[in-house]
Coordinates of C-alpha atoms in Angstrom, one line a residue:
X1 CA 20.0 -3.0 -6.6
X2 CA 18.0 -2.7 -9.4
X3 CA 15.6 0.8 -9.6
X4 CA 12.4 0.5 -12.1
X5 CA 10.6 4.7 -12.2
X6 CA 6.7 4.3 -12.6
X7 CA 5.4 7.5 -13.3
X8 CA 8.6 9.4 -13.3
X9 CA 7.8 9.7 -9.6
X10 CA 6.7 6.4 -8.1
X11 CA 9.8 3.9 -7.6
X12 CA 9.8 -0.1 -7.1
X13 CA 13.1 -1.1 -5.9
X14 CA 14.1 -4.5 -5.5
X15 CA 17.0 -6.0 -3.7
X16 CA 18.5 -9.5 -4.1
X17 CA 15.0 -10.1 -6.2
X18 CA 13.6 -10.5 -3.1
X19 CA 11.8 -6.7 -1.8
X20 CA 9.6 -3.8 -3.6
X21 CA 9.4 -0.4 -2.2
X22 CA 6.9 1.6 -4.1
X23 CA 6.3 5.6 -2.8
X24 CA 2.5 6.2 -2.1
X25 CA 0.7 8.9 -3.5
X26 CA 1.0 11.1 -0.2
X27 CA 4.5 11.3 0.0
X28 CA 6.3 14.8 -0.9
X29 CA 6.4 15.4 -4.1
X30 CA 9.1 17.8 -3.2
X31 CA 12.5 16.7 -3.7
X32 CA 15.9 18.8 -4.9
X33 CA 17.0 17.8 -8.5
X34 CA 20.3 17.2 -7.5
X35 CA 19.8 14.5 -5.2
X36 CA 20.6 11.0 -6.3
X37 CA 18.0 9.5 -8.8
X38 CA 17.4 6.5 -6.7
X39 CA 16.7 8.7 -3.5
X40 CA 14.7 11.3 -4.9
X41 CA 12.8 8.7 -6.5
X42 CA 11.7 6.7 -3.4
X43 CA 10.8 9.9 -1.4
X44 CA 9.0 11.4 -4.2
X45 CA 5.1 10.5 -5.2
X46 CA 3.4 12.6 -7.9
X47 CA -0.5 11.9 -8.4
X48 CA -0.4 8.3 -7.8
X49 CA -0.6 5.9 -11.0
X50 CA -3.7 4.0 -11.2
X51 CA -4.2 1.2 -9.2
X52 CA -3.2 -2.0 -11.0
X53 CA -6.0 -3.8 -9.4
X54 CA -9.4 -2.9 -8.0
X55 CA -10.2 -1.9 -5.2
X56 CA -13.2 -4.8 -3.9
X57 CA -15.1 -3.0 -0.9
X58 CA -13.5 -5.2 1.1
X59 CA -13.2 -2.7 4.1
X60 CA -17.3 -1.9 4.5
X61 CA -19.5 1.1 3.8
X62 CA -18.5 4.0 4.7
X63 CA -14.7 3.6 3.5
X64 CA -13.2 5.5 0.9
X65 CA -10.0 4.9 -1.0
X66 CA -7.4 7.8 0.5
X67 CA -4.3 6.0 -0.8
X68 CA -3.1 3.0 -2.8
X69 CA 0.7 1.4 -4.0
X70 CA 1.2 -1.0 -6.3
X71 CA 3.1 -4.1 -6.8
X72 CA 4.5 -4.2 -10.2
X73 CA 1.3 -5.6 -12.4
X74 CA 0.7 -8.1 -9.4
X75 CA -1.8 -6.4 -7.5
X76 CA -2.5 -3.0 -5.2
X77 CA -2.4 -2.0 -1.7
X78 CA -4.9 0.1 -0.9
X79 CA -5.4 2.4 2.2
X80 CA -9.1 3.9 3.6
X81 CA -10.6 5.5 6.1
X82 CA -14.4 5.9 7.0
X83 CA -14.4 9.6 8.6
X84 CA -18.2 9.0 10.4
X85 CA -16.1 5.8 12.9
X86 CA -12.2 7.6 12.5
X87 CA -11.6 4.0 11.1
X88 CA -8.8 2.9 8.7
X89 CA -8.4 -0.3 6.9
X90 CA -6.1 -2.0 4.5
X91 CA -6.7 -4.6 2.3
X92 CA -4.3 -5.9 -0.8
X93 CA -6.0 -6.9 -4.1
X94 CA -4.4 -9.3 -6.7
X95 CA -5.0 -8.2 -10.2
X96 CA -6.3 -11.5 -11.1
X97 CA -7.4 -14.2 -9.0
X98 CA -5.5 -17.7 -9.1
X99 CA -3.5 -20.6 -7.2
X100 CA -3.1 -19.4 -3.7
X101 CA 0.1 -16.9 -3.2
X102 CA 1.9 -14.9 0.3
X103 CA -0.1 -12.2 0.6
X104 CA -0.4 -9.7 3.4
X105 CA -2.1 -6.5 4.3
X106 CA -0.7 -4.3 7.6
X107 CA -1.5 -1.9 9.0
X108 CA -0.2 0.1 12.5
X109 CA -0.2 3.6 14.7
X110 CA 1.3 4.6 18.1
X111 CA -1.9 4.4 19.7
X112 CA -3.6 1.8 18.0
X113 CA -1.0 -0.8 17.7
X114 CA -0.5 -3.1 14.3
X115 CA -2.9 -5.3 12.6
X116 CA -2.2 -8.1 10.2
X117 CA -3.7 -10.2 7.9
X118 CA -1.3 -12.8 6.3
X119 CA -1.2 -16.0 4.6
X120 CA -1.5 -18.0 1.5
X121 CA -4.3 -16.1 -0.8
X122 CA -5.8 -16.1 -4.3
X123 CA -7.5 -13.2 -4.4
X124 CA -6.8 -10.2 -1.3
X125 CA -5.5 -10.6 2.2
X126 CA -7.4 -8.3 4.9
X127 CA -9.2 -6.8 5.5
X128 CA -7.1 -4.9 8.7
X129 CA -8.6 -2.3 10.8
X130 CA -7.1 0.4 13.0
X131 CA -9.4 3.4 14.9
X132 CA -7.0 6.1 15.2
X133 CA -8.7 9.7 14.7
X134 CA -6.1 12.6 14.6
X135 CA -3.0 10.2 14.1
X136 CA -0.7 8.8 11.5
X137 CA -1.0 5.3 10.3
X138 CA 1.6 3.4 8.3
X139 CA 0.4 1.1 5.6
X140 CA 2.2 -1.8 3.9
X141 CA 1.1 -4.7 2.0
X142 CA 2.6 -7.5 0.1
X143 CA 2.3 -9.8 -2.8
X144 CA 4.5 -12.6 -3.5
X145 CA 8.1 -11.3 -2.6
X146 CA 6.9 -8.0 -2.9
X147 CA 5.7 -5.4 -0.5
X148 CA 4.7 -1.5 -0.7
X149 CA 5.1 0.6 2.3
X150 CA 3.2 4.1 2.5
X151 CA 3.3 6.2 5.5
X152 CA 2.3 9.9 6.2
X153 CA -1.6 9.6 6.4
X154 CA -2.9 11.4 9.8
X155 CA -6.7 12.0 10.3

């Protein structure tokens, strides 16, 4: 397993070259200084690094940008909610457009089930829409053979 720190808080870990794991900017950023480095730094998120890519409007008016994970320099995940419709959305956003990659954006709660969006893209896959006021969502989005997960948003 090989363990890259962004941030000092955000990690990306990759297994067998093949999966990325990157904290989002909501998780704890609580975590003892004696756990292992590896652990403390996938459950730990500081202030979120900036987005690597820009975030397009993709989702509508009325969204705002409440979270966002990166991919390495590859592209960004990012997480909104419109508070007038309890609406969340996810959409991932290549840095820079180009030949068509696997892309997906995901997105899922108890209530409202899990939407996806995936496929061969050159620019951002999703947008994908859940309504679920007053519950948690989990998030997760993908570029190439990598993929951020980002849980722990309730509205």
């Amino acid at each position: 397993m090989k363990l890259v720190r962004h941030a000092a808080a955000v990690a990306v870990i990759v297994t067998g070259g093949a999966l990325a794991l990157a904290a989002p900017a909501s998780a704890s950023a609580s975590a003892s200084s004696s756990a292992p480095t590896a652990a403390r730094s996938a459950a730990v998120a500081a202030p979120s690094e900036a987005p690597v890519a820009k975030y397009n409007g993709a989702c509508g008016t009325g969204h705002k940008v409440i979270d966002s994970a990166n991919m390495e320099n590859l592209g960004t995940t990012f997480l909104t909610y419109n508070k007038t419709t309890g609406e969340n959305c996810v959409v991932t956003v290549r840095t820079k457009a180009g030949a068509p990659v696997k892309m997906f954006a995901r997105l899922s709660s108890k209530t409202g089930g899990t939407a996806t969006d995936s496929g061969q893209f050159t620019t951002y896959a999703g947008p994908v829409y859940i309504e679920a006021p007053g519950e948690c969502v989990t998030w997760e989005g993908g570029i190439t053979t990598y993929s951020t997960k980002g849980t722990g948003h309730c509205g």
